[in-house]
Amino acid sequence: MGRYLVRRLLQTIPLLLFVSVILFVLMNNIGDPLATMGGRERLRSEDRERLARQLGLDQPVYMQYIYWLIGNDWMTFDMDGDGEPETAGNRRGVLRGDLGMSMVERRPVSEIIGQRIPNTLILMIPAEIVIVVVSLAIGMMSALKQYSFLDHFFTSLSFITYSMPVFWLGLMLMFVFSVNFKTWGLPYLPTLGMYDPGADKTIFELIRHMILPVTTIAAISVAAYSRYIRSNMLEVIHSDYVRTARSKGLHEQLVVWRHAFKNAALPLVTLIGLDLPFLLAGALVTESIFQWPGMGRLFLHHLDRADYPVLMGILMLVSVMVVLFQILTDITYTWLDPRIRYA
Amino acid sequence: MSATDVPARPGGVLALDATMRKEESLAKLAWRRFRRHRMAMVGALILLGLVLYIIVGSLVFSEADANYNDVTRRYLAPGGAFLFGTDEIGRDVLARTIYGGQISLVIGVVAALISVVVGTLTGALAGYYGGLLDSVLMRITEAMLTIPQIFLLLVMAKFFGNRIGDVQVLGRTFSGSVIVIVLIIGATSWMYLARIVRSTYLSLREQEFVTAAHCIGVSTPRIIFGHILPNAMAPIIVAATLGVAGAIITEAYISFLGLGVRAPTATWGSMMQGATSAVIQGHWWLWFFPGLMIVLTTLGINFIGDGLRDALDPHSIR
């Protein structure tokens, strides 16, 4: 197991390097980070040259990549434009934990991203909990009461939800529970942001603002997973060992929850681990609808201004998360299902 | 698995079915099963309705109607002269769902085709040849899977941004962004199919019929595409069908975020750009109708995909 883990971790190194090269090349052409630096006025061409030089944008792409990756504090650069390299580089590179500086905000990327990570986690973790609890509840109930009214109801509902773009669901929820409930005089939910402007930043306020975004992120996964749990449970409940448990006179509750449930629900672990990219996509769009100040909106905002150090930081963080979750999923699975072993 | 080796299984599919003739091809068998699949038929009906909607609709409204704007009639609620209301610059939402639907469906179909071709080729070559080619192709696949599709799409949409100007097709002008969107959706959605096709090829290339084809001197391309590919068609067909729905939703995502298809060309997704403020101001018809069209389309396609999966499954007993 230990050797397996080491091998998997070593394999991720070339993978992540490859990913970073692809992304970096794409980054270099997504727009002009200098375009908005003059404020309302257009930059004079000598200012543009000076800024490009100071930000290192005058270097060829592969040199920019090398500086981004391993830093440039071992070189000197020509900052004042007299052709003489005199200023020492100050970047340590991603490999030494330096994500660089944002080009439009002049703050370290790690600081900018670090401020937003908690806000995104505030949405993602409750969403994951909702996904697991609700899809287990619906899936188990549909399987145990197969072909009942509720089973048909949830089947139809999950088919429809699964066919929706996430953002359309978010718009509908916002329209019904914020806009219409307000006009009907019912207790309504807030539309945008994490806190109402001017209101106290209480935990209650935060929860009120979280309800709609969390529902939006969770809904589509719930639709898919509840179907999955249902069909798994139906398969398990007709298997030989469940029949054996029943025929030796075990209590039905015990058969269902102790014997069948575990085997039907365990594959959910793999799904959740491997579906992280989809969940992140949902979170990105959801943050954009509800104007939630998380990583997704940060990404969109800096994409607009072609601020590549921030974009690279976010994308590499996401890629590392995806890869780690894949490994974690595989390991959890060997622990949950002792029949699977990795050498 | 071809249709002819099924009867060998006693009590299998064919033995149960008295009306079945010996020579029935897999395609015919699948079609018969598909027709009996209730959900799939419902899905086909929904899709047929939508196709009729955008064809008949385009006879009633011209594309100029769909793009005509007049701020004196902005934000008219549904009803009266405008069944679906008008948008922020007074364009007819109904006419725009018709022409937007054409573009959305074309984007869905073409992007799915691209992704199926790329995925099948990658999977087939990697699975058949193995070795170095396999590891290179699979590492690329893995790298593409590591970056969540939406992030990659947004970056690529920015990257290819305004490089293609407007295009004239059949006397109509389209924003060049349609081509960009089709290409990047196709280029970021082939990976799962490539893995499935690869594993099918890995097992099929060891089978006797491939060895036999080699021995009688069939050329390698012919073996890959003429002999093995037909046996790997089931997952490819299903992936192609579901891919259309996926591409339509994906297009909606990027257009909603403002990086998709640009004016004057409408798509169901681009009609919903900036919908958050429309929600707050209560102009629900701006985003409700295009979204409903997307839901109906993907629902229909998902039903059909389910039906195809069951119909093409050699183990199913229906």
XYZ file of C-alpha atoms in Angstrom:
661
model
C 0.000 0.000 0.000
C 2.761 2.418 0.952
C 4.633 1.705 -2.251
C 1.448 2.054 -4.246
C 0.832 5.446 -2.689
C 4.363 6.635 -3.425
C 4.081 5.487 -7.023
C 0.765 7.250 -7.503
C 2.121 10.458 -6.007
C 5.217 10.312 -8.195
C 3.034 9.814 -11.276
C 1.195 13.034 -10.548
C 4.360 15.116 -10.903
C 4.791 14.806 -14.689
C 1.012 14.999 -15.071
C 0.776 18.310 -13.243
C 3.824 19.674 -15.090
C 2.190 18.767 -18.394
C -1.068 20.412 -17.306
C 0.782 23.559 -16.266
C 2.519 23.800 -19.650
C -0.777 23.502 -21.548
C -2.417 26.103 -19.346
C 0.510 28.480 -19.466
C 0.554 28.478 -23.254
C -3.183 29.154 -23.335
C -2.781 31.898 -20.722
C -0.355 33.781 -22.855
C -2.943 34.653 -25.415
C -6.134 35.330 -23.532
C -5.900 39.076 -23.663
C -3.817 42.033 -22.695
C -3.272 42.511 -18.961
C -1.934 46.003 -19.645
C -5.139 47.087 -21.384
C -6.896 48.291 -18.239
C -3.844 49.623 -16.413
C -4.124 53.153 -17.665
C -7.523 53.536 -16.080
C -9.737 55.410 -18.500
C -6.847 56.651 -20.588
C -4.921 54.661 -23.115
C -1.385 53.794 -22.112
C 1.353 55.738 -23.844
C 3.592 53.376 -25.743
C 6.659 54.099 -23.574
C 4.585 53.374 -20.435
C 3.392 50.178 -22.011
C 6.980 49.133 -22.750
C 8.098 49.987 -19.236
C 5.206 48.081 -17.635
C 5.746 45.071 -19.879
C 9.425 45.088 -18.895
C 8.706 45.384 -15.186
C 6.058 42.648 -15.258
C 8.312 40.413 -17.352
C 5.837 40.357 -20.233
C 8.582 41.254 -22.729
C 10.230 37.863 -22.200
C 9.481 34.909 -24.509
C 6.759 32.508 -23.296
C 9.120 29.708 -22.345
C 11.222 32.069 -20.204
C 8.064 33.372 -18.520
C 7.092 29.772 -17.817
C 10.493 28.981 -16.339
C 10.330 32.059 -14.095
C 6.814 31.083 -13.057
C 7.910 27.525 -12.317
C 11.302 27.892 -10.626
C 11.621 31.618 -10.069
C 14.116 34.185 -11.302
C 16.001 35.249 -8.196
C 19.192 33.832 -9.737
C 19.163 36.337 -12.571
C 19.329 40.086 -13.012
C 17.029 42.096 -15.243
C 17.022 45.365 -17.065
C 14.225 47.310 -15.378
C 15.001 50.898 -16.361
C 15.387 50.157 -20.047
C 19.015 51.225 -20.555
C 20.023 47.816 -21.850
C 21.985 46.994 -18.670
C 20.611 44.224 -16.458
C 20.862 45.646 -12.955
C 17.879 44.537 -10.834
C 17.875 41.058 -9.286
C 14.769 38.927 -9.878
C 12.583 38.480 -6.836
C 10.384 35.517 -7.714
C 10.918 32.126 -6.179
C 8.617 30.173 -8.476
C 5.716 27.806 -7.894
C 7.955 24.892 -7.001
C 9.255 26.909 -4.065
C 5.766 27.949 -3.005
C 5.654 31.360 -4.651
C 2.618 31.767 -6.898
C 3.783 35.197 -8.009
C 2.118 38.591 -7.907
C -1.201 39.541 -9.424
C -0.562 41.884 -12.318
C -3.611 44.055 -11.822
C -3.773 44.128 -8.010
C -0.063 44.129 -7.080
C -0.649 41.655 -4.260
C 0.691 38.112 -3.899
C -1.520 35.566 -5.644
C -1.496 33.311 -2.585
C -3.004 36.136 -0.527
C -5.730 36.852 -3.091
C -6.662 33.199 -3.456
C -6.326 32.569 0.269
C -8.976 35.156 1.032
C -11.466 33.464 -1.260
C -10.913 29.797 -0.418
C -12.937 29.886 2.848
C -15.912 31.448 1.041
C -15.947 28.670 -1.531
C -15.553 25.985 1.139
C -18.511 27.484 3.022
C -20.585 26.548 -0.023
C -18.909 23.304 -1.055
C -18.803 21.471 2.276
C -22.482 21.952 3.161
C -23.321 21.113 -0.464
C -21.418 17.807 -0.170
C -23.235 16.990 3.086
C -26.599 17.779 1.496
C -25.698 15.659 -1.527
C -24.793 12.609 0.549
C -27.671 12.812 3.027
C -30.453 13.702 0.594
C -29.447 11.328 -2.182
C -29.107 8.458 0.301
C -32.516 9.249 1.761
C -34.264 9.519 -1.611
C -32.413 6.574 -3.142
C -33.099 4.229 -0.206
C -36.723 5.209 -0.008
C -37.270 4.770 -3.733
C -35.678 1.336 -3.614
C -37.542 0.117 -0.538
C -40.870 1.396 -1.851
C -40.237 0.521 -5.502
C -42.983 1.641 -7.933
C -44.800 3.588 -5.208
C -46.086 7.086 -5.887
C -43.064 8.682 -4.243
C -40.688 6.494 -6.232
C -42.274 7.631 -9.492
C -42.334 11.222 -8.292
C -38.635 11.276 -7.441
C -37.747 9.408 -10.640
C -39.438 12.068 -12.751
C -38.027 14.879 -10.658
C -34.481 13.578 -10.916
C -34.764 13.129 -14.690
C -35.913 16.720 -15.070
C -33.324 18.135 -12.663
C -30.578 16.169 -14.331
C -31.447 17.769 -17.673
C -31.207 21.325 -16.380
C -28.314 23.718 -16.726
C -27.274 24.455 -13.115
C -27.671 28.176 -13.551
C -31.257 27.904 -14.784
C -32.179 26.040 -11.632
C -30.458 28.762 -9.611
C -32.395 31.463 -11.464
C -35.688 29.660 -10.845
C -34.961 29.239 -7.142
C -33.998 32.882 -6.857
C -37.093 33.954 -8.746
C -39.459 31.907 -6.605
C -37.938 32.117 -3.140
C -36.431 35.599 -3.210
C -38.337 37.717 -5.680
C -41.840 36.238 -5.598
C -41.915 35.368 -1.902
C -41.057 38.976 -1.226
C -43.874 40.309 -3.394
C -46.312 37.801 -1.872
C -45.327 38.969 1.609
C -43.943 35.584 2.650
C -40.649 35.142 4.490
C -38.173 35.330 1.624
C -34.540 34.437 1.066
C -31.888 36.990 0.102
C -30.757 37.122 -3.530
C -27.111 38.118 -3.678
C -23.868 38.036 -1.753
C -22.918 36.569 1.612
C -24.392 39.271 3.847
C -26.932 42.018 3.321
C -25.225 45.369 2.932
C -25.275 47.188 6.263
C -26.519 44.154 8.172
C -24.477 42.510 10.915
C -22.272 39.644 9.783
C -23.998 37.068 11.938
C -23.961 33.342 11.342
C -27.731 33.442 10.905
C -27.424 35.952 8.078
C -24.797 33.796 6.450
C -26.966 30.678 6.613
C -29.898 32.561 5.116
C -27.681 33.568 2.212
C -26.297 30.055 1.829
C -29.578 28.194 1.339
C -30.155 28.945 -2.336
C -26.561 28.570 -3.608
C -26.050 25.320 -1.692
C -29.329 23.924 -3.046
C -28.320 24.917 -6.562
C -24.912 23.249 -6.344
C -26.303 20.097 -4.732
C -29.428 19.559 -6.845
C -27.950 17.975 -9.950
C -25.657 15.635 -8.033
C -28.586 14.617 -5.834
C -30.616 13.817 -8.951
C -27.865 11.595 -10.348
C -26.768 9.914 -7.112
C -30.243 9.110 -5.820
C -30.889 7.142 -9.018
C -27.586 5.394 -8.559
C -28.301 4.467 -4.925
C -31.749 3.245 -5.907
C -30.525 0.868 -8.588
C -27.653 -0.336 -6.379
C -29.988 -1.001 -3.486
C -32.427 -2.884 -5.711
C -29.595 -5.058 -6.951
C -28.240 -5.733 -3.456
C -31.621 -6.465 -1.928
C -32.188 -9.267 -4.428
C -28.788 -10.812 -3.877
C -28.188 -14.171 -2.216
C -26.679 -12.942 1.008
C -29.650 -10.710 1.739
C -31.982 -13.635 1.074
C -29.877 -15.716 3.472
C -30.076 -13.012 6.125
C -33.843 -12.867 5.741
C -34.336 -16.619 5.717
C -32.429 -17.082 8.926
C -35.044 -14.852 10.502
C -33.220 -11.554 10.923
C -35.306 -8.526 11.586
C -36.117 -6.659 8.342
C -34.674 -3.377 9.672
C -31.429 -5.132 10.466
C -31.287 -6.765 7.038
C -31.879 -3.491 5.250
C -29.686 -1.185 7.276
C -26.908 -3.443 8.477
C -26.533 -5.811 5.543
C -27.893 -4.214 2.394
C -27.374 -0.496 2.986
C -23.612 -0.638 3.387
C -22.989 -2.404 0.113
C -25.462 -0.246 -1.758
C -24.114 3.039 -0.460
C -20.353 2.467 -0.522
C -19.867 3.087 -4.259
C -21.076 6.610 -3.556
C -17.595 7.315 -2.179
C -16.023 6.795 -5.598
C -18.631 8.891 -7.318
C -18.139 11.800 -4.960
C -14.367 11.646 -5.200
C -14.320 11.504 -8.978
C -17.094 14.023 -9.576
C -15.226 16.858 -7.897
C -14.565 18.615 -11.246
C -18.302 18.731 -11.980
C -19.048 20.068 -8.540
C -16.443 22.801 -8.996
C -18.029 23.736 -12.319
C -21.410 23.987 -10.621
C -19.872 26.098 -7.884
C -18.298 28.466 -10.422
C -21.593 29.161 -12.155
C -23.521 29.299 -8.881
C -21.121 31.842 -7.413
C -21.577 33.901 -10.532
C -25.402 33.889 -10.235
C -25.577 34.644 -6.533
C -22.549 36.959 -6.626
C -20.865 34.876 -3.953
C -17.312 36.130 -3.368
C -15.605 32.768 -3.860
C -12.944 31.268 -6.113
C -15.262 30.933 -9.096
C -15.989 34.621 -9.272
C -12.370 35.416 -8.569
C -11.473 33.309 -11.600
C -14.025 34.997 -13.874
C -12.996 38.445 -12.691
C -9.293 37.893 -13.362
C -9.997 36.039 -16.604
C -11.612 39.235 -17.827
C -8.417 41.151 -17.159
C -6.057 38.401 -18.371
C -4.247 38.362 -15.030
C -2.394 35.125 -15.664
C -0.590 34.638 -12.317
C -3.929 34.539 -10.456
C -5.542 32.341 -13.110
C -2.612 29.913 -13.074
C -2.764 29.823 -9.289
C -6.453 28.934 -9.249
C -6.176 26.400 -12.072
C -3.182 24.616 -10.561
C -4.869 24.516 -7.168
C -7.961 22.984 -8.754
C -5.882 20.470 -10.731
C -3.965 19.415 -7.625
C -7.257 18.975 -5.768
C -8.690 16.835 -8.566
C -5.613 14.602 -8.678
C -5.429 14.252 -4.895
C -9.112 13.383 -4.684
C -8.623 10.666 -7.288
C -5.850 9.095 -5.233
C -7.776 9.539 -1.993
C -10.809 7.887 -3.557
C -8.822 4.857 -4.641
C -7.304 4.493 -1.189
C -10.597 4.943 0.657
C -12.065 2.314 -1.574
C -9.503 -0.343 -0.663
C -10.230 0.402 2.958
C -13.997 0.167 2.470
C -13.917 -2.867 0.210
C -11.226 -5.306 1.344
C -11.619 -7.346 -1.853
C -9.743 -4.625 -3.742
C -6.002 -4.512 -3.223
C -3.300 -2.499 -4.908
C 0.181 -3.866 -5.055
C -20.328 -9.218 -29.954
C -22.187 -9.672 -33.223
C -25.822 -10.670 -33.542
C -25.062 -14.022 -35.083
C -23.350 -15.526 -32.079
C -26.244 -14.810 -29.757
C -28.446 -17.820 -30.640
C -25.723 -20.100 -29.330
C -26.778 -19.204 -25.809
C -29.642 -21.482 -24.856
C -32.536 -19.541 -23.403
C -30.851 -16.313 -24.434
C -32.280 -13.342 -26.199
C -33.348 -14.920 -29.432
C -34.737 -18.149 -28.116
C -37.330 -16.244 -26.126
C -38.611 -14.392 -29.122
C -40.756 -16.345 -31.537
C -41.153 -13.586 -34.104
C -37.404 -13.217 -34.540
C -35.865 -14.368 -37.779
C -32.426 -15.910 -37.814
C -30.838 -13.303 -40.029
C -31.979 -10.205 -38.173
C -29.111 -7.750 -37.922
C -28.058 -6.049 -34.733
C -29.278 -2.726 -36.083
C -32.761 -4.120 -36.738
C -32.849 -5.836 -33.375
C -31.793 -2.660 -31.639
C -34.356 -0.607 -33.515
C -37.136 -3.020 -32.516
C -36.084 -2.899 -28.871
C -35.737 0.856 -29.059
C -39.278 1.241 -30.362
C -40.605 -0.722 -27.419
C -38.758 1.502 -24.945
C -41.470 3.837 -23.673
C -39.181 6.547 -22.304
C -37.154 6.627 -25.518
C -40.291 7.093 -27.586
C -41.399 9.939 -25.315
C -37.951 11.489 -25.748
C -38.153 11.116 -29.522
C -41.578 12.791 -29.516
C -40.292 15.715 -27.433
C -37.369 16.189 -29.812
C -39.602 15.900 -32.858
C -41.809 18.626 -31.375
C -38.814 20.884 -30.832
C -37.503 20.347 -34.346
C -40.940 21.142 -35.752
C -41.038 24.241 -33.528
C -37.807 25.640 -34.947
C -38.629 24.676 -38.543
C -42.253 25.842 -38.666
C -41.289 28.832 -36.530
C -38.658 29.952 -39.004
C -41.320 29.971 -41.724
C -43.466 32.307 -39.637
C -40.707 34.623 -38.389
C -37.689 35.705 -40.413
C -34.251 35.987 -38.856
C -34.542 39.744 -39.244
C -37.583 39.585 -36.929
C -35.500 37.743 -34.372
C -32.746 40.365 -34.405
C -34.988 43.424 -34.848
C -34.796 45.722 -31.859
C -36.938 48.639 -30.836
C -36.446 50.116 -27.374
C -39.942 51.582 -27.306
C -41.276 48.057 -26.840
C -38.702 46.753 -24.352
C -39.613 44.453 -21.440
C -43.127 43.733 -22.673
C -44.605 40.881 -20.641
C -45.721 37.729 -22.482
C -49.107 37.897 -24.132
C -50.678 39.960 -26.875
C -48.460 40.520 -29.895
C -45.444 38.907 -28.237
C -46.325 35.483 -26.886
C -43.034 35.163 -24.981
C -42.588 38.906 -24.380
C -39.686 41.127 -25.443
C -36.179 41.572 -24.036
C -34.119 44.528 -22.853
C -33.809 46.064 -26.328
C -37.247 45.094 -27.510
C -36.441 41.914 -29.415
C -39.140 39.260 -29.701
C -38.221 36.416 -27.315
C -40.361 33.894 -29.215
C -38.600 34.584 -32.517
C -35.251 34.434 -30.761
C -35.972 31.036 -29.163
C -36.669 29.763 -32.695
C -33.458 31.035 -34.281
C -31.459 30.514 -31.105
C -32.720 26.938 -31.075
C -31.362 26.321 -34.558
C -27.917 27.463 -33.527
C -28.033 25.623 -30.203
C -29.000 22.366 -31.892
C -26.360 22.772 -34.599
C -23.736 23.498 -31.927
C -24.872 20.421 -29.992
C -24.737 18.073 -32.968
C -21.469 19.314 -34.496
C -19.634 19.528 -31.162
C -20.798 16.007 -30.274
C -19.597 14.768 -33.685
C -16.169 16.321 -33.173
C -15.861 14.878 -29.699
C -16.946 11.417 -30.897
C -14.481 11.440 -33.795
C -11.589 12.605 -31.612
C -12.524 10.257 -28.773
C -12.957 7.228 -31.032
C -9.734 7.876 -32.930
C -7.712 8.395 -29.759
C -9.213 5.375 -28.046
C -8.885 3.140 -31.113
C -5.258 4.024 -31.826
C -4.232 3.816 -28.173
C -6.048 0.531 -27.625
C -4.987 -1.149 -30.848
C -1.321 -0.203 -30.966
C -0.612 -0.019 -27.239
C 2.964 0.707 -26.173
C 4.404 4.193 -26.517
C 1.512 5.604 -28.543
C -0.909 4.346 -25.909
C 0.969 5.937 -23.028
C 1.356 9.267 -24.819
C -2.315 9.443 -25.802
C -3.502 8.338 -22.373
C -1.292 10.884 -20.582
C -2.848 13.616 -22.745
C -6.306 12.271 -21.922
C -5.468 12.256 -18.224
C -4.118 15.799 -18.328
C -7.291 17.008 -20.051
C -9.386 15.290 -17.394
C -7.412 16.921 -14.593
C -8.568 20.434 -15.413
C -12.334 20.681 -14.910
C -13.983 21.213 -18.301
C -15.588 24.548 -17.445
C -12.268 26.190 -16.533
C -10.585 24.866 -19.652
C -13.509 26.019 -21.776
C -13.479 29.528 -20.362
C -9.741 29.871 -20.918
C -10.003 28.492 -24.453
C -13.007 30.706 -25.227
C -10.864 33.676 -24.239
C -7.881 32.307 -26.157
C -9.700 31.876 -29.466
C -11.981 34.819 -28.661
C -12.398 37.152 -31.595
C -10.078 35.461 -34.026
C -12.785 34.347 -36.405
C -14.896 37.009 -38.055
C -18.530 36.696 -39.030
C -19.314 33.874 -41.412
C -21.826 33.681 -44.217
C -23.624 30.376 -44.614
C -26.605 29.920 -46.943
C -27.144 33.651 -47.149
C -27.233 34.054 -43.355
C -24.603 35.767 -41.249
C -23.347 34.030 -38.137
C -21.034 35.305 -35.469
C -17.648 33.588 -35.799
C -17.887 32.753 -32.112
C -20.242 29.879 -33.045
C -17.337 28.096 -34.729
C -15.047 28.758 -31.773
C -17.608 27.380 -29.328
C -18.222 24.257 -31.402
C -14.507 23.543 -31.678
C -13.678 24.061 -28.029
C -16.635 22.057 -26.750
C -15.638 19.239 -29.069
C -12.017 19.513 -27.987
C -12.794 19.317 -24.255
C -15.367 16.525 -24.126
C -13.844 13.507 -25.885
C -11.868 12.024 -22.986
C -14.393 9.674 -21.390
C -15.300 8.107 -24.723
C -11.606 7.691 -25.577
C -11.137 5.643 -22.415
C -14.155 3.441 -23.122
C -13.156 2.834 -26.752
C -9.589 2.102 -25.721
C -10.636 -0.610 -23.282
C -12.931 -2.165 -25.886
C -10.076 -2.244 -28.410
C -7.701 -3.694 -25.844
C -9.898 -6.736 -25.394
C -11.096 -7.069 -28.993
C -7.651 -6.986 -30.593
C -6.815 -10.310 -28.909
C -9.836 -12.072 -30.360
C -9.714 -14.723 -33.066
C -11.481 -12.706 -35.733
C -8.731 -10.081 -35.599
C -6.005 -12.704 -35.837
C -7.889 -14.288 -38.737
C -8.157 -10.955 -40.526
C -4.412 -10.445 -40.064
C -3.670 -13.889 -41.492
C -5.614 -13.324 -44.691
C -3.733 -10.052 -45.175
C -6.275 -7.414 -44.279
C -4.566 -4.052 -43.887
C -4.232 -2.604 -40.386
C -6.438 0.474 -40.950
C -9.085 -1.840 -42.324
C -8.866 -4.052 -39.233
C -9.091 -1.064 -36.909
C -12.006 0.640 -38.610
C -13.669 -2.092 -40.642
C -13.432 -5.079 -38.324
C -13.092 -3.861 -34.730
C -14.969 -0.571 -34.870
C -18.398 -2.092 -35.682
C -18.069 -4.175 -32.519
C -17.362 -1.063 -30.433
C -20.280 0.923 -31.860
C -22.718 0.562 -28.952
C -20.919 2.830 -26.462
C -19.987 5.233 -29.263
C -23.602 5.663 -30.364
C -24.753 6.215 -26.787
C -21.937 8.691 -26.124
C -22.734 10.562 -29.339
C -26.383 10.911 -28.354
C -25.735 12.044 -24.796
C -22.912 14.256 -26.104
C -25.432 16.394 -27.985
C -27.277 17.145 -24.750
C -24.000 17.771 -22.934
C -22.797 20.173 -25.629
C -26.040 22.167 -25.592
C -25.811 22.559 -21.809
C -22.113 23.414 -22.008
C -22.762 26.081 -24.625
C -25.420 27.528 -22.318
C -22.885 27.662 -19.460
C -20.249 29.641 -21.339
C -22.754 31.882 -23.067
C -24.422 32.569 -19.719
C -21.041 33.580 -18.332
C -20.599 35.955 -21.249
C -17.833 34.139 -23.121
C -19.967 32.209 -25.565
C -21.790 33.043 -28.757
C -21.935 36.773 -29.401
C -24.571 39.037 -30.898
C -26.270 39.234 -33.304
C -26.463 35.430 -33.327
C -28.797 34.129 -30.642
C -28.532 30.784 -28.883
C -30.632 29.529 -26.006
C -27.604 30.038 -23.796
C -26.697 33.539 -24.954
C -30.300 34.659 -24.487
C -29.806 34.035 -20.780
C -26.650 36.087 -20.446
C -27.064 38.580 -17.617
C -30.229 36.839 -16.469
C -29.497 37.451 -12.779
C -30.566 41.077 -13.043
C -33.618 40.038 -15.070
C -34.599 37.741 -12.180
C -34.314 40.519 -9.634
C -36.253 42.960 -11.794
C -38.955 40.341 -12.319
C -38.515 39.942 -16.087
C -38.830 36.183 -15.859
C -39.701 35.599 -19.522
C -36.220 36.654 -20.613
C -34.602 33.555 -19.128
C -37.497 31.192 -18.519
C -38.315 30.296 -22.143
C -34.777 29.682 -23.457
C -34.023 27.636 -20.316
C -37.203 25.614 -20.784
C -36.161 24.837 -24.364
C -32.797 23.569 -23.113
C -34.430 21.400 -20.455
C -36.873 19.887 -22.955
C -34.093 19.190 -25.448
C -31.714 17.577 -22.969
C -34.559 15.636 -21.369
C -35.577 14.254 -24.768
C -31.995 13.385 -25.665
C -31.319 11.754 -22.285
C -34.434 9.582 -22.673
C -33.307 8.530 -26.138
C -29.799 7.850 -24.841
C -31.239 5.593 -22.134
C -33.326 3.773 -24.701
C -30.335 3.289 -27.001
C -28.230 1.977 -24.148
C -30.847 -0.651 -23.331
C -31.521 -1.449 -26.993
C -27.850 -1.902 -27.882
C -27.001 -3.937 -24.779
C -26.409 -7.506 -25.966
C -27.305 -8.865 -22.529
C -30.686 -7.234 -22.245
C -33.618 -9.620 -22.561
C -36.196 -7.274 -24.016
